[in-house]
Short mmCIF file of C-alpha atoms in Angstrom, two decimals:
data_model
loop_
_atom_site.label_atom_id
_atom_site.label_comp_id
_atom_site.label_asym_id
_atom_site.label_seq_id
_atom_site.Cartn_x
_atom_site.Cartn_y
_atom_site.Cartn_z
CA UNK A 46 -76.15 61.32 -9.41
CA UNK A 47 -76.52 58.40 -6.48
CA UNK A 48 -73.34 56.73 -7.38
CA UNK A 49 -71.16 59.66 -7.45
CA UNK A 50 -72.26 60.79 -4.02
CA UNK A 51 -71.71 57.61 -2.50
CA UNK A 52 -68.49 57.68 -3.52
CA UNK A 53 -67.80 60.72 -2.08
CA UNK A 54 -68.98 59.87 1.32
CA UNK A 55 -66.72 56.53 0.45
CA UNK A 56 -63.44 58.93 -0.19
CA UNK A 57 -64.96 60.63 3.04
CA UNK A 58 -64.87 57.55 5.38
CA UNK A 59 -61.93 56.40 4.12
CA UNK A 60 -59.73 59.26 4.21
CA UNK A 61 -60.78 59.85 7.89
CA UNK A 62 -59.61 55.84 9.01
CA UNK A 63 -55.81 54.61 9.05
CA UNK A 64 -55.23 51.80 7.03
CA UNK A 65 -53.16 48.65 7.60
CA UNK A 66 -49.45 49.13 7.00
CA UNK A 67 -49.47 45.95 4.96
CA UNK A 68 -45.78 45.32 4.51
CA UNK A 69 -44.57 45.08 7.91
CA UNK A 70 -45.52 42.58 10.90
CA UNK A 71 -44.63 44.30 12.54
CA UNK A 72 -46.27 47.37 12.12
CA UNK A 73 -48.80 45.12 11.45
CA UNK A 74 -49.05 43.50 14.86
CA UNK A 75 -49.30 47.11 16.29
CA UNK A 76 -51.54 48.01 14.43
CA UNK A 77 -54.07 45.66 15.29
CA UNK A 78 -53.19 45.47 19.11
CA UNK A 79 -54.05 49.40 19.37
CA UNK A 80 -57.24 48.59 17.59
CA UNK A 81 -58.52 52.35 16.76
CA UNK A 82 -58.55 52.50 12.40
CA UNK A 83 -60.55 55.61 13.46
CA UNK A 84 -58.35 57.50 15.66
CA UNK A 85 -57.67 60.63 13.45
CA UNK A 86 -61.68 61.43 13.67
CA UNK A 87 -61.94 59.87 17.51
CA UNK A 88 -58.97 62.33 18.21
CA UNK A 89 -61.38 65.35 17.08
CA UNK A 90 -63.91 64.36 18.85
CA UNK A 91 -61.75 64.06 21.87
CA UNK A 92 -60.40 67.24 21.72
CA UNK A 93 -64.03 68.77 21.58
CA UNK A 94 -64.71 66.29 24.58
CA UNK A 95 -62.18 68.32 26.20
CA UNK A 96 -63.14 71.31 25.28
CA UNK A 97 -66.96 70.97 26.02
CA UNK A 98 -65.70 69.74 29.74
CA UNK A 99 -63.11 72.71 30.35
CA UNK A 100 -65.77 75.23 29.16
CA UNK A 101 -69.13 74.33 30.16
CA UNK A 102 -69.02 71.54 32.65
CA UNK A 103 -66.25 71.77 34.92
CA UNK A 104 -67.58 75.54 35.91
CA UNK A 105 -70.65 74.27 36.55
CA UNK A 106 -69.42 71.38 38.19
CA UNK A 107 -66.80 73.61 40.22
CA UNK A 108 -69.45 75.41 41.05
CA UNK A 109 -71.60 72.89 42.41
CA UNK A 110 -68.77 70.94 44.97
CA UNK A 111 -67.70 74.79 46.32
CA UNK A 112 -71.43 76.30 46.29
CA UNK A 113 -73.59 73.09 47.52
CA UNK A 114 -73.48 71.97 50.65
CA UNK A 115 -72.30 68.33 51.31
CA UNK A 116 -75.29 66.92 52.55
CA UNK A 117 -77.50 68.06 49.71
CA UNK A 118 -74.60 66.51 47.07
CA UNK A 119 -74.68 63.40 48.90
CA UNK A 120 -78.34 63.34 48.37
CA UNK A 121 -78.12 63.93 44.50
CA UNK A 122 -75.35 61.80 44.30
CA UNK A 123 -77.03 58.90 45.99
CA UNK A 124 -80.39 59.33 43.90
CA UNK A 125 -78.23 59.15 40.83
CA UNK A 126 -76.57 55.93 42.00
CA UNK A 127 -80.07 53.98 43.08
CA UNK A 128 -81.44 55.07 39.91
CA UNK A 129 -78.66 52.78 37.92
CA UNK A 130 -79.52 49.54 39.65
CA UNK A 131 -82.92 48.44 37.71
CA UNK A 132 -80.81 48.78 34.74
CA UNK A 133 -78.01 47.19 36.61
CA UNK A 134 -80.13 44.10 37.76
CA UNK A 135 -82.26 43.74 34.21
CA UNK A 136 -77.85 42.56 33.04
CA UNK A 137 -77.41 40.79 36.28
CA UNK A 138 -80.57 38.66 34.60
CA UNK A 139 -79.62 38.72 31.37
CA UNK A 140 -75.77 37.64 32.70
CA UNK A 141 -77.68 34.85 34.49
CA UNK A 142 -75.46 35.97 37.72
CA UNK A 143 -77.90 35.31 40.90
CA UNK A 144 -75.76 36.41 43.64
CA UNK A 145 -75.80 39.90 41.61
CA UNK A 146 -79.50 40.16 41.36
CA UNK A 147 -80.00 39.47 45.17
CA UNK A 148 -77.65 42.13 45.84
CA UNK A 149 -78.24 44.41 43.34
CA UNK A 150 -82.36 44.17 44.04
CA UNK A 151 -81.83 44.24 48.18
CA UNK A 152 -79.16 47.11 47.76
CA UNK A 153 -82.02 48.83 45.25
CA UNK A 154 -84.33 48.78 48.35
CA UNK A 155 -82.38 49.35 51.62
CA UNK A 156 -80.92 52.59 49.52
CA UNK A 157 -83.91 53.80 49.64
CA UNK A 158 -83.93 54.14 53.63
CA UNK A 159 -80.66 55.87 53.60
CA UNK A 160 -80.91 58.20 50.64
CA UNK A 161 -80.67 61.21 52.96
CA UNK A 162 -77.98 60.03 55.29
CA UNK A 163 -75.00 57.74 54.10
CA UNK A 164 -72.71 57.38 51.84
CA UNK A 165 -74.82 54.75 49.61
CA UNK A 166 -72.48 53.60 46.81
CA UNK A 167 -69.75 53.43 48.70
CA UNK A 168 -70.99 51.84 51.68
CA UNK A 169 -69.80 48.43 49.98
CA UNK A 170 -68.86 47.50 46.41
CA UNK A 171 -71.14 46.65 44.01
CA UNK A 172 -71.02 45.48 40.79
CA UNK A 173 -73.22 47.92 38.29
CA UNK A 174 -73.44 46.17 35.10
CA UNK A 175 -74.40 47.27 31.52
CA UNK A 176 -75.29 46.07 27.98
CA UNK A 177 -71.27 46.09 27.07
CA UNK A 178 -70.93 44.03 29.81
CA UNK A 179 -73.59 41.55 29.21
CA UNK A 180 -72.46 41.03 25.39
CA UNK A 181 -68.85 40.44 26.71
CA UNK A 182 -70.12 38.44 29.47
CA UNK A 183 -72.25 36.21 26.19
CA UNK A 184 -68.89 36.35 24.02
CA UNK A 185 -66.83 35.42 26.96
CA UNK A 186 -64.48 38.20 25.95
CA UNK A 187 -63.66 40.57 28.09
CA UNK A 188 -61.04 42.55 25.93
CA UNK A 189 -62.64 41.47 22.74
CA UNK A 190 -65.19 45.08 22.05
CA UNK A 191 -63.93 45.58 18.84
CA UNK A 192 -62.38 49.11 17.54
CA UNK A 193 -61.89 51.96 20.16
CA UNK A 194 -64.49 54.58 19.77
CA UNK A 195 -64.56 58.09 21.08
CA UNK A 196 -68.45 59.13 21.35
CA UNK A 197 -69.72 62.73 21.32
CA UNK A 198 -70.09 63.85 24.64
CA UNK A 199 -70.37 60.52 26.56
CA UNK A 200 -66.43 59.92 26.00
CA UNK A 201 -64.70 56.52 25.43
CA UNK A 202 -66.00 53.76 24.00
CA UNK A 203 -65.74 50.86 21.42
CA UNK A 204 -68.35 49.22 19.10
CA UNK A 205 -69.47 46.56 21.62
CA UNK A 206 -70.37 49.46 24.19
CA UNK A 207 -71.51 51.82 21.96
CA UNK A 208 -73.91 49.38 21.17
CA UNK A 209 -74.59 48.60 24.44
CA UNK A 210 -75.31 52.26 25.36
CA UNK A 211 -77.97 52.60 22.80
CA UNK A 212 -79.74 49.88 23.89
CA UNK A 213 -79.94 50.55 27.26
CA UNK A 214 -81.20 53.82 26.74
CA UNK A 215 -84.09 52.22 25.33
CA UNK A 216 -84.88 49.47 27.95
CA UNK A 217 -83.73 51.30 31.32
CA UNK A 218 -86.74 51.08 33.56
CA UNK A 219 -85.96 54.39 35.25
CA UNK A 220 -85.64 55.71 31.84
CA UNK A 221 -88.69 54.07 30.36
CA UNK A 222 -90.95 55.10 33.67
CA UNK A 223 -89.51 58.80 33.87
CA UNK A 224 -90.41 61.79 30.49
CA UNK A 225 -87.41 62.55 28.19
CA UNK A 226 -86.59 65.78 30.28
CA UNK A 227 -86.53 63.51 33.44
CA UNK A 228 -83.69 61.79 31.58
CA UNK A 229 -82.23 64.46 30.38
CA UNK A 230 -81.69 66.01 33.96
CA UNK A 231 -80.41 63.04 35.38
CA UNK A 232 -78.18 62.59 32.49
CA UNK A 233 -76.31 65.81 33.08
CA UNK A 234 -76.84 65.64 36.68
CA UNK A 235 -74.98 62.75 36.70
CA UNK A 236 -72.20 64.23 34.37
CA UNK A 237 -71.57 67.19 37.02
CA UNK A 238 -71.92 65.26 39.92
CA UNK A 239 -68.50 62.98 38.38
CA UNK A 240 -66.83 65.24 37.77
CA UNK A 241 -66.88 67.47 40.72
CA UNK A 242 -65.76 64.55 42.52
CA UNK A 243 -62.67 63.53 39.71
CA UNK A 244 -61.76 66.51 38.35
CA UNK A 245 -58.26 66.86 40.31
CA UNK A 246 -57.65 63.15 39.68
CA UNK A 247 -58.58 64.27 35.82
CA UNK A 248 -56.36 67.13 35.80
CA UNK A 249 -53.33 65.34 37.02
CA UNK A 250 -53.97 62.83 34.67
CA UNK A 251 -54.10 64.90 31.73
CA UNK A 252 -50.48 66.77 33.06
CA UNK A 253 -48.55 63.62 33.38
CA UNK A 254 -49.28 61.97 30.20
CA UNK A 255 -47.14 62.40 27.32
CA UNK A 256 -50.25 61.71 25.26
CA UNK A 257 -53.49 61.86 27.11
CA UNK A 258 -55.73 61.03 24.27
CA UNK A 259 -53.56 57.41 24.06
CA UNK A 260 -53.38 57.30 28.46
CA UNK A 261 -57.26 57.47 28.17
CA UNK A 262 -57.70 55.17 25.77
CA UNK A 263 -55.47 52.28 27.37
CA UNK A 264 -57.11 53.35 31.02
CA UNK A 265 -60.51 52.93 29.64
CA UNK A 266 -59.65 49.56 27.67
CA UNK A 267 -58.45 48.07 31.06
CA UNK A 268 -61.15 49.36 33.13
CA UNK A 269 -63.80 48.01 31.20
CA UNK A 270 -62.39 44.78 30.84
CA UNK A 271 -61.98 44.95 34.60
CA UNK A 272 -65.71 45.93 35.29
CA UNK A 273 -66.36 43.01 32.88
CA UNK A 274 -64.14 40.53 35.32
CA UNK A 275 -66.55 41.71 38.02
CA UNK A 276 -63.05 43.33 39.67
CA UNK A 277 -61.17 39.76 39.47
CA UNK A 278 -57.52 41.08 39.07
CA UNK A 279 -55.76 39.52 36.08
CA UNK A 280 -52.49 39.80 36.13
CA UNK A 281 -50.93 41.87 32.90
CA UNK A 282 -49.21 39.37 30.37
CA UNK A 283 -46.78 40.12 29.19
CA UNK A 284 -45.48 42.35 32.16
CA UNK A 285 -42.48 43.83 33.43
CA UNK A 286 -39.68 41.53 34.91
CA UNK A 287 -36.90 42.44 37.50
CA UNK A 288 -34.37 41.41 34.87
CA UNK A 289 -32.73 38.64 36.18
CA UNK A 290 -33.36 37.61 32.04
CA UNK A 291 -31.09 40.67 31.05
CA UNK A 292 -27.17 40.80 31.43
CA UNK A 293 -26.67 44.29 31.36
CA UNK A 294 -28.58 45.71 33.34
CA UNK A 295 -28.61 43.07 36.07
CA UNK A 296 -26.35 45.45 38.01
CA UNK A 297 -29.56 47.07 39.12
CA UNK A 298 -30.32 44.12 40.90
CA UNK A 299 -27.24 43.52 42.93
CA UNK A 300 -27.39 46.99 44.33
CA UNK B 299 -41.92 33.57 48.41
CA UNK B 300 -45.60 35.55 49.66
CA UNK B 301 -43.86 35.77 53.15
CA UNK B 302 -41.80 38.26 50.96
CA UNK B 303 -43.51 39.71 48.74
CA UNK B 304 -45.77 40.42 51.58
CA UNK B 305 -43.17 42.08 53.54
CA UNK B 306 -41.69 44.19 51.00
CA UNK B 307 -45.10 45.72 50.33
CA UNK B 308 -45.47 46.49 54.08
CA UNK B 309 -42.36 47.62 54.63
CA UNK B 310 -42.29 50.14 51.85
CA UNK B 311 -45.69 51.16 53.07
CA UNK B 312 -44.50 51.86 56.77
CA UNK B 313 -41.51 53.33 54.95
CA UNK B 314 -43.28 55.61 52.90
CA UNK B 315 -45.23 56.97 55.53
CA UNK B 316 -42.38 57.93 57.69
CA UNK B 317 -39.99 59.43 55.63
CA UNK B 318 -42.32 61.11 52.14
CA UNK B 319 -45.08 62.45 54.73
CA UNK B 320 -42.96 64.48 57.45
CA UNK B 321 -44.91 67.78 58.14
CA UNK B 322 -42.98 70.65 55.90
CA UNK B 323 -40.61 68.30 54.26
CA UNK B 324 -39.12 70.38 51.17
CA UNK B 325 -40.50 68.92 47.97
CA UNK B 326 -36.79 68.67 46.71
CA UNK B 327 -36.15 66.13 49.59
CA UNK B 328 -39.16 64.43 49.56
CA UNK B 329 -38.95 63.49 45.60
CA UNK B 330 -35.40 62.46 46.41
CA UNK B 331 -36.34 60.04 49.47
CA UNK B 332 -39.23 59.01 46.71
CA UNK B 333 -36.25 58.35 44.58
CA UNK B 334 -34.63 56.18 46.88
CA UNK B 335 -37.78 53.81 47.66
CA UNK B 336 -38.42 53.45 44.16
CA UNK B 337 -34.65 52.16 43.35
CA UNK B 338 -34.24 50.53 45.89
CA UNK B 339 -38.04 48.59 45.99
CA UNK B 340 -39.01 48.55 42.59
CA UNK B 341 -37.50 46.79 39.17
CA UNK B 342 -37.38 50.49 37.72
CA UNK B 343 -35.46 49.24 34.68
CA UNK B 344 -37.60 46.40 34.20
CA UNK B 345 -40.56 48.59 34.74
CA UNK B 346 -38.91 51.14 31.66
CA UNK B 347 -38.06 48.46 29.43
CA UNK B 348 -41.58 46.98 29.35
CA UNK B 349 -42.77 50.44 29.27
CA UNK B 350 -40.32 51.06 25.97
CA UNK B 351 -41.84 47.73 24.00
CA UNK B 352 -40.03 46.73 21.17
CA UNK B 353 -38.07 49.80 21.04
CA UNK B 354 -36.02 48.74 23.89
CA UNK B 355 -33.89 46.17 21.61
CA UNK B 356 -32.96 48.62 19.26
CA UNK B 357 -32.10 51.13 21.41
CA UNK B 358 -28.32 52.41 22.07
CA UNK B 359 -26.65 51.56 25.79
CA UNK B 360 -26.37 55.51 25.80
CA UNK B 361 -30.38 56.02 24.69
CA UNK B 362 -31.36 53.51 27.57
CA UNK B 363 -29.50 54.85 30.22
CA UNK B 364 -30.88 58.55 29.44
CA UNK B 365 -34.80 56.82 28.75
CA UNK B 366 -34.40 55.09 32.13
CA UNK B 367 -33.23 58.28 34.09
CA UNK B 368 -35.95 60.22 32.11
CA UNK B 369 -38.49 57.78 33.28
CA UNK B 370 -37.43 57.61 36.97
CA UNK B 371 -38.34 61.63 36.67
CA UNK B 372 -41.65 60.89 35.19
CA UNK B 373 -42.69 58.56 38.26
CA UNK B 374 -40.87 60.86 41.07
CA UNK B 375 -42.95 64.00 39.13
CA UNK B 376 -46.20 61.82 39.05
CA UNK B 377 -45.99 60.36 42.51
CA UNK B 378 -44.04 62.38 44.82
CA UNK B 379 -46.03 65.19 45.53
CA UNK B 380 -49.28 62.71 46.52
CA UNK B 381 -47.15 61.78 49.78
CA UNK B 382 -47.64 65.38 50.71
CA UNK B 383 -51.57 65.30 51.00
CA UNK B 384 -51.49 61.64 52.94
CA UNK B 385 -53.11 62.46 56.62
CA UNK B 386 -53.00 59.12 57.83
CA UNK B 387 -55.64 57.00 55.90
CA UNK B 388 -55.12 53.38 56.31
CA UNK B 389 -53.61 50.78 54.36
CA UNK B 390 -54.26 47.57 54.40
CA UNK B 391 -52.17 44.41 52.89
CA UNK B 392 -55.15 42.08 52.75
CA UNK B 393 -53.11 38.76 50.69
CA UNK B 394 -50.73 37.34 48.76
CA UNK B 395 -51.06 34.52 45.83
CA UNK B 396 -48.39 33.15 43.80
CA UNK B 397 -48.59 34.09 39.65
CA UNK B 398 -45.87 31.85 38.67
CA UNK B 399 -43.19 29.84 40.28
CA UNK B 400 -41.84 28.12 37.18
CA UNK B 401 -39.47 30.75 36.05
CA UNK B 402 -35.86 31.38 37.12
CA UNK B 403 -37.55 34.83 38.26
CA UNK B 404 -40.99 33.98 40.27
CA UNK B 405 -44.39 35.88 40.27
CA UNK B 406 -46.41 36.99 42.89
CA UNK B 407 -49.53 39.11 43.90
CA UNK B 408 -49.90 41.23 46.76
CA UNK B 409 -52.88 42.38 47.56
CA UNK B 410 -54.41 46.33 49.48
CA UNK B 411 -56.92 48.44 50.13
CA UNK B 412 -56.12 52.06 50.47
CA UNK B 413 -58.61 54.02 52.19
CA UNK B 414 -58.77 57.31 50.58
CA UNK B 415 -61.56 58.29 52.86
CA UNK B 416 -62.78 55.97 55.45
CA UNK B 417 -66.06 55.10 52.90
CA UNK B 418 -63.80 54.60 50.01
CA UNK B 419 -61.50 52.31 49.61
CA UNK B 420 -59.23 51.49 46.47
CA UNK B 421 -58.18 48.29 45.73
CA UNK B 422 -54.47 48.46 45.14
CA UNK B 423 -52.44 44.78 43.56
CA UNK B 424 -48.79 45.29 43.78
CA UNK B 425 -47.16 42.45 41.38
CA UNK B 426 -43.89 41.40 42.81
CA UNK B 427 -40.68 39.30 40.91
CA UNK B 428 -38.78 37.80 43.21
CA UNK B 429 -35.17 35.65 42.08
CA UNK B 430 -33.39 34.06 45.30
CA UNK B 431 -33.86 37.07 48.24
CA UNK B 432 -34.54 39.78 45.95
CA UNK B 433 -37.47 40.82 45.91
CA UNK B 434 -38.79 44.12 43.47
CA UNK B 435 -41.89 45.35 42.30
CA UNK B 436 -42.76 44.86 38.89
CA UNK B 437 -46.32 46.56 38.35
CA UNK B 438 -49.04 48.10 40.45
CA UNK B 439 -52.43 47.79 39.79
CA UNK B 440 -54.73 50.51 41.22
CA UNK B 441 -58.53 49.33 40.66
CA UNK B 442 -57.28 46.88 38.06
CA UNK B 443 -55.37 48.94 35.88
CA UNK B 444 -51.80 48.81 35.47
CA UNK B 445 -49.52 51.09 35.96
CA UNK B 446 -46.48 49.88 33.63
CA UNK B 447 -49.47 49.37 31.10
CA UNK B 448 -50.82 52.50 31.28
CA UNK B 449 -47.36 54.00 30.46
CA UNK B 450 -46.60 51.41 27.90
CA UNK B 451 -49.52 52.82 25.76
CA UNK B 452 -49.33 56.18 26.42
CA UNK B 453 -44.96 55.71 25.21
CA UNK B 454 -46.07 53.63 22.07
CA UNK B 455 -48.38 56.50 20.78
CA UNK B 456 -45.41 58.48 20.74
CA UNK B 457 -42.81 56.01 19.58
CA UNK B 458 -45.00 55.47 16.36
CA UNK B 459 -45.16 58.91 15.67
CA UNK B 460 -41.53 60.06 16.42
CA UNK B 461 -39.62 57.06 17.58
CA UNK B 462 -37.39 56.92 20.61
CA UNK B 463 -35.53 60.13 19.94
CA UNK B 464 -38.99 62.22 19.70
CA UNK B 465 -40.12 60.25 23.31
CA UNK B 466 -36.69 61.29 24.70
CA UNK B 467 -37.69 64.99 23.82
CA UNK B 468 -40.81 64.49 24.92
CA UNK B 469 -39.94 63.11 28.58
CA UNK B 470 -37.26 65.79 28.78
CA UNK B 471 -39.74 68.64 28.34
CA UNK B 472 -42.19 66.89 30.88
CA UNK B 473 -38.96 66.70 33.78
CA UNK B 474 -38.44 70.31 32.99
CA UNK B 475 -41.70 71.66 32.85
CA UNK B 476 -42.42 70.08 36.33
CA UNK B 477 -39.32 70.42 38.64
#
């Protein structure tokens, strides 16, 4: 009775992941460089992403920017930012990066003074950091997170931050010192408060992709590795060339 | 070599501004002035053949020349209409490094801020390939993610479905669907 049922959550699994062409490199190479053996079932769950955000949040969240006056969205948009940082500086420890705990711990403070008049995250940069990023900070990897997830609801991921995310939902001080509904709220909160501020950026996106769920899976990729860099720009490699390398179509050049 | 790469970015910037954000400029003329920077600033073909992967090689002269012109669209399409909404935030060019001066073509790194409001500012890193006194760019990088990347990945999900003839279709409908 056990075995048969296994199997059929085997067959399950199985016929719901891409395999590895196995007879051509360079199929192969692609294969492995996209990095997503589950993208038929991470392309439902992005299109019920999409769906979810069409339907229920970005009403609410149009709502919100045309309804709620600026001042009070600055307000809810600060709290929601301060209330990252413990999180933020329990990885700047854990990353053993001291210049990031001063300024994550001072910015933690002074924020507090200004909740109800500036602009807090954007005053100047900071760094927020996460679980991902302290496990690729450990591995020294900052593209290395494994296969490409798509999570329920939260959106983009891979294995390394999926992880990640689960474990900081369990040691976030805000979390642990506020009641599940507390979370909750500032969960979706935060969730309307993006995306009243993206969702023309997110919109354009999606219109001048040829394939959005592929556009948001290399944007994510080289954002995270990015946040992971702390914002030090690497340069792409390999990366377009003017062609000087390439006869015909060097004629492009001389004009 | 960053004298200019440095000038080329502020050049097209001060560019830019005066001819794509002229108060009730038709949006015919200002894709086509777009048009013009980008050929005449940009390694467009390099750009589309990184963009392409390993399709490019197998590719017909005729297939490239359409893919190229089909991609030009894309980025006019994409881009062009922003111009319209600038009201005079500032731009910064901030530095320049050098990527790679061994080649016969040489790399360098410009670096911006954009100021989309004055609180927020975008980092913007505008690669640059340089060969004797040409000078193009070869990538932009807006908050660290490229550009020519970006549409690498979102062409090769394409090409492995339905090759270069089904990406062809595909940028066609996009060109018509927005013009």
């Amino acid at each position: 009775m056990r075995a048969p049922s296994a199997i059929a959550v085997l067959a399950l699994l199985v016929s719901a992941c891409t395999l590895p062409p196995q007879d051509d490199p360079v199929a192969l190479a692609e294969y492995q460089e996209v990095n997503d053996p589950f993208e038929p079932t991470n392309r439902f769950i992005f299109s019920v992403n999409l769906g979810l955000t069409k339907f229920v949040v970005e009403p609410v969240a149009v709502t919100y920017r045309d309804l709620v006056p600026s001042f009070l969205k600055n307000v809810v948009s600060n709290v929601i930012f301060n209330a990252r940082l413990p999180l933020s500086f329990v990885h700047a420890t854990l990353q053993g990066d001291g210049e990031a705990m001063d300024q994550t711990a001072s910015r933690f403070f002074t924020n507090m003074l200004f909740l109800w008049t500036a602009d807090i995250e954007s005053d100047e940069p900071l760094d927020i950091e996460d679980a991902g990023q302290t496990f690729a900070v450990w591995a020294d990897s900052p593209t290395g997170g494994g296969p490409y997830v798509m999570l329920p609801i939260f959106g983009p991921s891979n294995v390394r931050d999926a992880l990640g995310r689960g474990i900081d939902f369990f040691i976030d001080p805000i979390g642990l010192a506020t009641s599940t509904e507390v979370g909750i709220g500032r969960a979706a909160t935060g969730v309307v408060d993006f995306t009243s501020r993206n969702i023309e950026e997110v919109r354009d996106l999606e219109r001048n992709s040829l394939d959005f769920y592929a556009t948001v899976r290399s944007l994510y990729r080289q954002r995270r590795a990015q946040q992971i860099r702390n914002d030090q720009v690497e340069p792409t490699d390999p990366a377009p060339t003017i062609g000087v390398d390439f006869p015909s179509i060097s004629e492009d050049i001389s004009q | 070599m960053l004298t200019g790469s440095q000038t080329l970015i502020e050049q097209l910037a001060s560019e830019a501004i005066d001819t794509l954000t002229v108060a009730d400029l038709p949006a015919a003329q200002r894709d086509e002035k777009f048009r013009g920077l980008l050929q005449e600033h940009f390694a467009v073909t390099g750009i589309a053949r990184f963009a392409l992967g390993r399709h490019w090689r197998n590719a017909s002269e005729e297939e490239r020349r359409q893919y190229v012109g089909l991609f030009q669209d894309l980025i006019v399409a994409t881009w062009a209409d922003r111009f319209q909404q600038y009201a005079g935030q500032k731009f910064d060019v901030i530095g320049a490094e050098v990527v790679d001066a061994s080649g016969e073509e040489k790399v360098s790194l410009v670096q911006s801020v954009f100021f989309t409001s004055p609180e927020t500012p975008v980092t913007i890193d505008w690669r640059i390939g340089s060969s004797g006194d040409v000078y193009r760019v070869t990538d932009v990088m807006v908050e660290g993610v490229s550009m020519a990347l970006t549409y690498r990945d979102d062409f090769a999900s394409v090409l492995r479905k339905d090759g270069l003839p089904g990406l062809l279709i595909d940028l066609r409908d996009r060109a018509q669907g927005n013009v």
